[in-house]
Amino acid sequence: MIISDIDYSLNIELSEKLGTLSLASGELVYCSANERDIKDAIISKLNLGQMELDQIAKTKDEIPLKKKLSLIFPELIFMNNLNVEENLNLFFEARNLKINNNHLKQKLSEFNISPSKPMNSLSLVEKIDFLICRTFLANLKIIVLDSTILQLNEYDQDRIMAELIMHCREHGASLIVTKYSERLINSFPGRVHQAIAIQNEAESKVYA
């Protein structure tokens, strides 16, 4: 099968060291290259940040990559005195997106997140669930999940992975999971990139 540029949901030159990060539309990829390098490259390459994202202008012909990308990186959450619902409304207003408040509250209820809870009081699992909920509501097509998930218990790890994979399959979204985890990789239904190399590197450190 020949994949053309238009078939890629992501095809971005990260750096000379990392090369090009590419995946086809709707593809699931477990990428176990150095996570910090990947995250830093994506953020710097796309100039991602709270203010930059808020200032993205709409284009008539295509949606910029920044507006299709969802980074499930809890450290990027803009923590302030707003509550969850206010933060979500601000997120959508900044992108000129409309959202039904009833749909918003229904989705928050599914993730067991109170709309009135202050952003700066969210637990780690609530931060991740908030980012996933926001991703689903905005129908973002490229999702990048970092290793923060490994700080959660196995139940929440499996729940989050299942929710993201099901969403991607139902909505044609693409998923990149970073950082090596043998347990999660064993049940991952998509492509695994460089897992063996990273595993060997980790084992060599253990026996050194």
PDB file of C-alpha atoms in Angstrom:
ATOM      1  CA  MET A   1       0.000   0.000   0.000  1.00  0.00           C
ATOM      2  CA  ILE A   2       1.346   3.426  -0.937  1.00  0.00           C
ATOM      3  CA  ILE A   3       0.520   6.146   1.575  1.00  0.00           C
ATOM      4  CA  SER A   4       0.515   9.690   0.213  1.00  0.00           C
ATOM      5  CA  ASP A   5       1.022  12.849   2.245  1.00  0.00           C
ATOM      6  CA  ILE A   6      -2.718  13.488   2.390  1.00  0.00           C
ATOM      7  CA  ASP A   7      -3.246  10.108   4.068  1.00  0.00           C
ATOM      8  CA  TYR A   8      -1.150  11.162   7.056  1.00  0.00           C
ATOM      9  CA  SER A   9      -2.783  12.705  10.087  1.00  0.00           C
ATOM     10  CA  LEU A  10       0.702  13.651  11.253  1.00  0.00           C
ATOM     11  CA  ASN A  11       3.868  14.038   9.181  1.00  0.00           C
ATOM     12  CA  ILE A  12       6.198  16.455  10.940  1.00  0.00           C
ATOM     13  CA  GLU A  13       9.973  16.814  10.921  1.00  0.00           C
ATOM     14  CA  LEU A  14      10.900  16.914  14.596  1.00  0.00           C
ATOM     15  CA  SER A  15      14.678  17.254  14.568  1.00  0.00           C
ATOM     16  CA  GLU A  16      17.811  15.877  12.895  1.00  0.00           C
ATOM     17  CA  LYS A  17      18.144  13.386  15.749  1.00  0.00           C
ATOM     18  CA  LEU A  18      14.515  12.221  15.812  1.00  0.00           C
ATOM     19  CA  GLY A  19      13.744  12.522  12.108  1.00  0.00           C
ATOM     20  CA  THR A  20      10.134  12.632  10.927  1.00  0.00           C
ATOM     21  CA  LEU A  21       7.233  11.572  13.128  1.00  0.00           C
ATOM     22  CA  SER A  22       4.530  10.195  10.837  1.00  0.00           C
ATOM     23  CA  LEU A  23       1.380   8.191  11.247  1.00  0.00           C
ATOM     24  CA  ALA A  24      -1.530   7.475   8.952  1.00  0.00           C
ATOM     25  CA  SER A  25      -5.012   8.754   9.700  1.00  0.00           C
ATOM     26  CA  GLY A  26      -6.651   6.597  12.336  1.00  0.00           C
ATOM     27  CA  GLU A  27      -3.415   4.774  13.169  1.00  0.00           C
ATOM     28  CA  LEU A  28      -2.497   3.670  16.699  1.00  0.00           C
ATOM     29  CA  VAL A  29       1.244   3.881  17.468  1.00  0.00           C
ATOM     30  CA  TYR A  30       3.138   3.047  20.640  1.00  0.00           C
ATOM     31  CA  CYS A  31       6.314   5.109  20.246  1.00  0.00           C
ATOM     32  CA  SER A  32       8.970   4.235  22.800  1.00  0.00           C
ATOM     33  CA  ALA A  33      11.696   6.541  21.593  1.00  0.00           C
ATOM     34  CA  ASN A  34      12.965   9.010  24.199  1.00  0.00           C
ATOM     35  CA  GLU A  35       9.764  10.599  25.452  1.00  0.00           C
ATOM     36  CA  ARG A  36      11.272  13.890  26.591  1.00  0.00           C
ATOM     37  CA  ASP A  37      12.832  14.429  23.170  1.00  0.00           C
ATOM     38  CA  ILE A  38       9.523  13.728  21.412  1.00  0.00           C
ATOM     39  CA  LYS A  39       7.525  16.023  23.704  1.00  0.00           C
ATOM     40  CA  ASP A  40      10.035  18.863  23.536  1.00  0.00           C
ATOM     41  CA  ALA A  41      10.238  18.572  19.750  1.00  0.00           C
ATOM     42  CA  ILE A  42       6.453  18.620  19.249  1.00  0.00           C
ATOM     43  CA  ILE A  43       5.937  21.564  21.599  1.00  0.00           C
ATOM     44  CA  SER A  44       8.814  23.623  20.175  1.00  0.00           C
ATOM     45  CA  LYS A  45       8.137  22.707  16.538  1.00  0.00           C
ATOM     46  CA  LEU A  46       4.494  23.710  16.720  1.00  0.00           C
ATOM     47  CA  ASN A  47       5.036  26.564  19.204  1.00  0.00           C
ATOM     48  CA  LEU A  48       2.432  24.966  21.420  1.00  0.00           C
ATOM     49  CA  GLY A  49       1.394  26.702  24.598  1.00  0.00           C
ATOM     50  CA  GLN A  50      -1.683  28.244  26.171  1.00  0.00           C
ATOM     51  CA  MET A  51      -1.303  31.680  24.555  1.00  0.00           C
ATOM     52  CA  GLU A  52      -0.174  30.412  21.161  1.00  0.00           C
ATOM     53  CA  LEU A  53      -3.088  28.003  20.905  1.00  0.00           C
ATOM     54  CA  ASP A  54      -5.552  30.705  21.903  1.00  0.00           C
ATOM     55  CA  GLN A  55      -4.303  32.954  19.112  1.00  0.00           C
ATOM     56  CA  ILE A  56      -4.517  30.428  16.265  1.00  0.00           C
ATOM     57  CA  ALA A  57      -6.498  31.920  13.387  1.00  0.00           C
ATOM     58  CA  LYS A  58      -9.021  29.896  11.447  1.00  0.00           C
ATOM     59  CA  THR A  59      -8.180  29.167   7.819  1.00  0.00           C
ATOM     60  CA  LYS A  60     -10.666  28.605   5.020  1.00  0.00           C
ATOM     61  CA  ASP A  61      -8.933  25.719   3.267  1.00  0.00           C
ATOM     62  CA  GLU A  62      -7.573  23.489   6.006  1.00  0.00           C
ATOM     63  CA  ILE A  63      -7.347  23.105   9.739  1.00  0.00           C
ATOM     64  CA  PRO A  64      -3.808  23.823  11.007  1.00  0.00           C
ATOM     65  CA  LEU A  65      -2.053  20.864  12.604  1.00  0.00           C
ATOM     66  CA  LYS A  66      -2.080  22.658  15.956  1.00  0.00           C
ATOM     67  CA  LYS A  67      -5.863  22.684  15.932  1.00  0.00           C
ATOM     68  CA  LYS A  68      -6.103  18.933  15.296  1.00  0.00           C
ATOM     69  CA  LEU A  69      -3.588  17.961  17.978  1.00  0.00           C
ATOM     70  CA  SER A  70      -4.396  17.026  21.564  1.00  0.00           C
ATOM     71  CA  LEU A  71      -1.524  16.615  23.998  1.00  0.00           C
ATOM     72  CA  ILE A  72      -2.539  14.590  27.050  1.00  0.00           C
ATOM     73  CA  PHE A  73       0.300  16.158  29.024  1.00  0.00           C
ATOM     74  CA  PRO A  74      -1.042  17.184  32.467  1.00  0.00           C
ATOM     75  CA  GLU A  75       1.825  19.632  33.009  1.00  0.00           C
ATOM     76  CA  LEU A  76       0.475  21.761  30.145  1.00  0.00           C
ATOM     77  CA  ILE A  77      -2.888  22.358  31.797  1.00  0.00           C
ATOM     78  CA  PHE A  78      -3.405  26.049  32.395  1.00  0.00           C
ATOM     79  CA  MET A  79      -4.124  26.077  36.135  1.00  0.00           C
ATOM     80  CA  ASN A  80      -6.070  29.093  37.365  1.00  0.00           C
ATOM     81  CA  ASN A  81      -9.037  30.146  39.451  1.00  0.00           C
ATOM     82  CA  LEU A  82     -11.535  29.086  36.808  1.00  0.00           C
ATOM     83  CA  ASN A  83     -13.618  25.989  37.370  1.00  0.00           C
ATOM     84  CA  VAL A  84     -13.719  23.076  34.927  1.00  0.00           C
ATOM     85  CA  GLU A  85     -16.744  24.296  32.944  1.00  0.00           C
ATOM     86  CA  GLU A  86     -15.383  27.832  32.658  1.00  0.00           C
ATOM     87  CA  ASN A  87     -12.025  26.515  31.470  1.00  0.00           C
ATOM     88  CA  LEU A  88     -13.665  24.367  28.803  1.00  0.00           C
ATOM     89  CA  ASN A  89     -15.830  27.237  27.586  1.00  0.00           C
ATOM     90  CA  LEU A  90     -12.729  29.440  27.338  1.00  0.00           C
ATOM     91  CA  PHE A  91     -10.937  26.692  25.376  1.00  0.00           C
ATOM     92  CA  PHE A  92     -13.760  26.494  22.819  1.00  0.00           C
ATOM     93  CA  GLU A  93     -14.269  30.251  22.569  1.00  0.00           C
ATOM     94  CA  ALA A  94     -10.553  30.719  21.818  1.00  0.00           C
ATOM     95  CA  ARG A  95     -10.890  28.323  18.888  1.00  0.00           C
ATOM     96  CA  ASN A  96     -14.180  29.726  17.617  1.00  0.00           C
ATOM     97  CA  LEU A  97     -15.853  26.395  18.318  1.00  0.00           C
ATOM     98  CA  LYS A  98     -19.431  25.980  19.465  1.00  0.00           C
ATOM     99  CA  ILE A  99     -20.395  23.474  22.122  1.00  0.00           C
ATOM    100  CA  ASN A 100     -23.728  22.496  23.591  1.00  0.00           C
ATOM    101  CA  ASN A 101     -23.613  23.029  27.361  1.00  0.00           C
ATOM    102  CA  ASN A 102     -25.810  19.996  27.935  1.00  0.00           C
ATOM    103  CA  HIS A 103     -23.366  17.865  25.924  1.00  0.00           C
ATOM    104  CA  LEU A 104     -20.472  19.339  27.903  1.00  0.00           C
ATOM    105  CA  LYS A 105     -22.064  18.500  31.245  1.00  0.00           C
ATOM    106  CA  GLN A 106     -23.039  15.025  30.030  1.00  0.00           C
ATOM    107  CA  LYS A 107     -19.467  14.269  28.970  1.00  0.00           C
ATOM    108  CA  LEU A 108     -18.057  15.588  32.252  1.00  0.00           C
ATOM    109  CA  SER A 109     -20.519  13.374  34.094  1.00  0.00           C
ATOM    110  CA  GLU A 110     -19.268  10.348  32.142  1.00  0.00           C
ATOM    111  CA  PHE A 111     -15.753  11.115  33.397  1.00  0.00           C
ATOM    112  CA  ASN A 112     -17.064  11.832  36.912  1.00  0.00           C
ATOM    113  CA  ILE A 113     -15.661  15.381  36.889  1.00  0.00           C
ATOM    114  CA  SER A 114     -17.648  18.145  38.571  1.00  0.00           C
ATOM    115  CA  PRO A 115     -18.163  21.177  36.261  1.00  0.00           C
ATOM    116  CA  SER A 116     -17.801  23.492  39.269  1.00  0.00           C
ATOM    117  CA  LYS A 117     -14.525  22.017  40.539  1.00  0.00           C
ATOM    118  CA  PRO A 118     -11.622  24.521  40.463  1.00  0.00           C
ATOM    119  CA  MET A 119      -8.934  23.615  37.928  1.00  0.00           C
ATOM    120  CA  ASN A 120      -6.175  23.962  40.506  1.00  0.00           C
ATOM    121  CA  SER A 121      -7.755  21.309  42.744  1.00  0.00           C
ATOM    122  CA  LEU A 122      -7.838  18.463  40.185  1.00  0.00           C
ATOM    123  CA  SER A 123      -6.037  15.247  41.088  1.00  0.00           C
ATOM    124  CA  LEU A 124      -3.671  13.656  38.573  1.00  0.00           C
ATOM    125  CA  VAL A 125      -6.265  11.199  37.270  1.00  0.00           C
ATOM    126  CA  GLU A 126      -8.801  14.051  37.029  1.00  0.00           C
ATOM    127  CA  LYS A 127      -6.302  16.142  35.040  1.00  0.00           C
ATOM    128  CA  ILE A 128      -5.830  13.319  32.546  1.00  0.00           C
ATOM    129  CA  ASP A 129      -9.574  12.665  32.363  1.00  0.00           C
ATOM    130  CA  PHE A 130     -10.184  16.413  31.884  1.00  0.00           C
ATOM    131  CA  LEU A 131      -7.759  16.517  28.938  1.00  0.00           C
ATOM    132  CA  ILE A 132      -9.337  13.415  27.401  1.00  0.00           C
ATOM    133  CA  CYS A 133     -12.838  14.824  27.911  1.00  0.00           C
ATOM    134  CA  ARG A 134     -11.766  18.090  26.250  1.00  0.00           C
ATOM    135  CA  THR A 135     -10.246  16.102  23.379  1.00  0.00           C
ATOM    136  CA  PHE A 136     -13.476  14.180  22.801  1.00  0.00           C
ATOM    137  CA  LEU A 137     -15.664  17.294  23.018  1.00  0.00           C
ATOM    138  CA  ALA A 138     -13.476  19.167  20.510  1.00  0.00           C
ATOM    139  CA  ASN A 139     -13.201  16.091  18.253  1.00  0.00           C
ATOM    140  CA  LEU A 140      -9.422  16.519  17.972  1.00  0.00           C
ATOM    141  CA  LYS A 141      -7.963  14.038  15.494  1.00  0.00           C
ATOM    142  CA  ILE A 142      -4.410  13.470  16.768  1.00  0.00           C
ATOM    143  CA  ILE A 143      -3.955  12.416  20.396  1.00  0.00           C
ATOM    144  CA  VAL A 144      -0.580  12.124  22.125  1.00  0.00           C
ATOM    145  CA  LEU A 145      -0.574  10.402  25.536  1.00  0.00           C
ATOM    146  CA  ASP A 146       2.545  10.692  27.684  1.00  0.00           C
ATOM    147  CA  SER A 147       3.967   8.487  30.453  1.00  0.00           C
ATOM    148  CA  THR A 148       2.096  10.297  33.241  1.00  0.00           C
ATOM    149  CA  ILE A 149      -0.472   7.522  32.844  1.00  0.00           C
ATOM    150  CA  LEU A 150       2.084   5.126  34.380  1.00  0.00           C
ATOM    151  CA  GLN A 151       1.747   6.981  37.702  1.00  0.00           C
ATOM    152  CA  LEU A 152      -1.853   5.782  37.950  1.00  0.00           C
ATOM    153  CA  ASN A 153      -3.034   2.392  39.160  1.00  0.00           C
ATOM    154  CA  GLU A 154      -3.443  -0.385  36.593  1.00  0.00           C
ATOM    155  CA  TYR A 155      -7.241  -0.056  36.568  1.00  0.00           C
ATOM    156  CA  ASP A 156      -7.076   3.608  35.497  1.00  0.00           C
ATOM    157  CA  GLN A 157      -4.255   2.889  33.034  1.00  0.00           C
ATOM    158  CA  ASP A 158      -6.336   0.219  31.309  1.00  0.00           C
ATOM    159  CA  ARG A 159      -9.513   2.322  31.450  1.00  0.00           C
ATOM    160  CA  ILE A 160      -7.844   5.330  29.851  1.00  0.00           C
ATOM    161  CA  MET A 161      -6.152   3.261  27.154  1.00  0.00           C
ATOM    162  CA  ALA A 162      -9.451   1.532  26.324  1.00  0.00           C
ATOM    163  CA  GLU A 163     -11.327   4.858  26.158  1.00  0.00           C
ATOM    164  CA  LEU A 164      -8.754   6.414  23.824  1.00  0.00           C
ATOM    165  CA  ILE A 165      -8.483   3.384  21.539  1.00  0.00           C
ATOM    166  CA  MET A 166     -12.267   3.044  21.262  1.00  0.00           C
ATOM    167  CA  HIS A 167     -12.639   6.753  20.528  1.00  0.00           C
ATOM    168  CA  CYS A 168      -9.961   6.634  17.819  1.00  0.00           C
ATOM    169  CA  ARG A 169     -11.573   3.634  16.155  1.00  0.00           C
ATOM    170  CA  GLU A 170     -15.041   5.174  16.214  1.00  0.00           C
ATOM    171  CA  HIS A 171     -14.002   8.663  15.070  1.00  0.00           C
ATOM    172  CA  GLY A 172     -11.004   8.004  12.805  1.00  0.00           C
ATOM    173  CA  ALA A 173      -8.576   9.717  15.167  1.00  0.00           C
ATOM    174  CA  SER A 174      -4.886   8.840  15.513  1.00  0.00           C
ATOM    175  CA  LEU A 175      -3.163   7.965  18.787  1.00  0.00           C
ATOM    176  CA  ILE A 176       0.498   8.154  19.808  1.00  0.00           C
ATOM    177  CA  VAL A 177       1.477   6.656  23.170  1.00  0.00           C
ATOM    178  CA  THR A 178       4.970   7.469  24.425  1.00  0.00           C
ATOM    179  CA  LYS A 179       7.282   5.803  26.977  1.00  0.00           C
ATOM    180  CA  TYR A 180       7.952   2.082  27.267  1.00  0.00           C
ATOM    181  CA  SER A 181       5.646  -0.119  29.352  1.00  0.00           C
ATOM    182  CA  GLU A 182       5.793  -3.836  28.689  1.00  0.00           C
ATOM    183  CA  ARG A 183       2.383  -4.410  30.296  1.00  0.00           C
ATOM    184  CA  LEU A 184       0.611  -1.816  28.150  1.00  0.00           C
ATOM    185  CA  ILE A 185       2.446  -2.784  24.973  1.00  0.00           C
ATOM    186  CA  ASN A 186       1.393  -6.423  25.361  1.00  0.00           C
ATOM    187  CA  SER A 187      -2.258  -5.419  24.989  1.00  0.00           C
ATOM    188  CA  PHE A 188      -1.750  -2.549  22.517  1.00  0.00           C
ATOM    189  CA  PRO A 189      -3.636  -3.201  19.250  1.00  0.00           C
ATOM    190  CA  GLY A 190      -1.607  -0.867  17.039  1.00  0.00           C
ATOM    191  CA  ARG A 191       1.936  -0.460  15.722  1.00  0.00           C
ATOM    192  CA  VAL A 192       4.819  -0.578  18.192  1.00  0.00           C
ATOM    193  CA  HIS A 193       7.766   1.601  17.248  1.00  0.00           C
ATOM    194  CA  GLN A 194      11.270   0.902  18.633  1.00  0.00           C
ATOM    195  CA  ALA A 195       9.968  -0.979  21.686  1.00  0.00           C
ATOM    196  CA  ILE A 196      12.645  -3.672  21.552  1.00  0.00           C
ATOM    197  CA  ALA A 197      15.503  -1.178  21.372  1.00  0.00           C
ATOM    198  CA  ILE A 198      14.218   0.738  24.366  1.00  0.00           C
ATOM    199  CA  GLN A 199      13.599  -2.461  26.323  1.00  0.00           C
ATOM    200  CA  ASN A 200      17.156  -3.665  25.697  1.00  0.00           C
ATOM    201  CA  GLU A 201      18.493  -0.288  26.792  1.00  0.00           C
ATOM    202  CA  ALA A 202      16.455  -0.446  30.016  1.00  0.00           C
ATOM    203  CA  GLU A 203      17.611  -4.007  30.739  1.00  0.00           C
ATOM    204  CA  SER A 204      21.251  -3.066  30.196  1.00  0.00           C
ATOM    205  CA  LYS A 205      20.921  -0.357  32.837  1.00  0.00           C
ATOM    206  CA  VAL A 206      19.453  -2.826  35.303  1.00  0.00           C
ATOM    207  CA  TYR A 207      22.322  -5.274  34.887  1.00  0.00           C
ATOM    208  CA  ALA A 208      25.068  -2.626  34.710  1.00  0.00           C
TER     209      ALA A 208
END
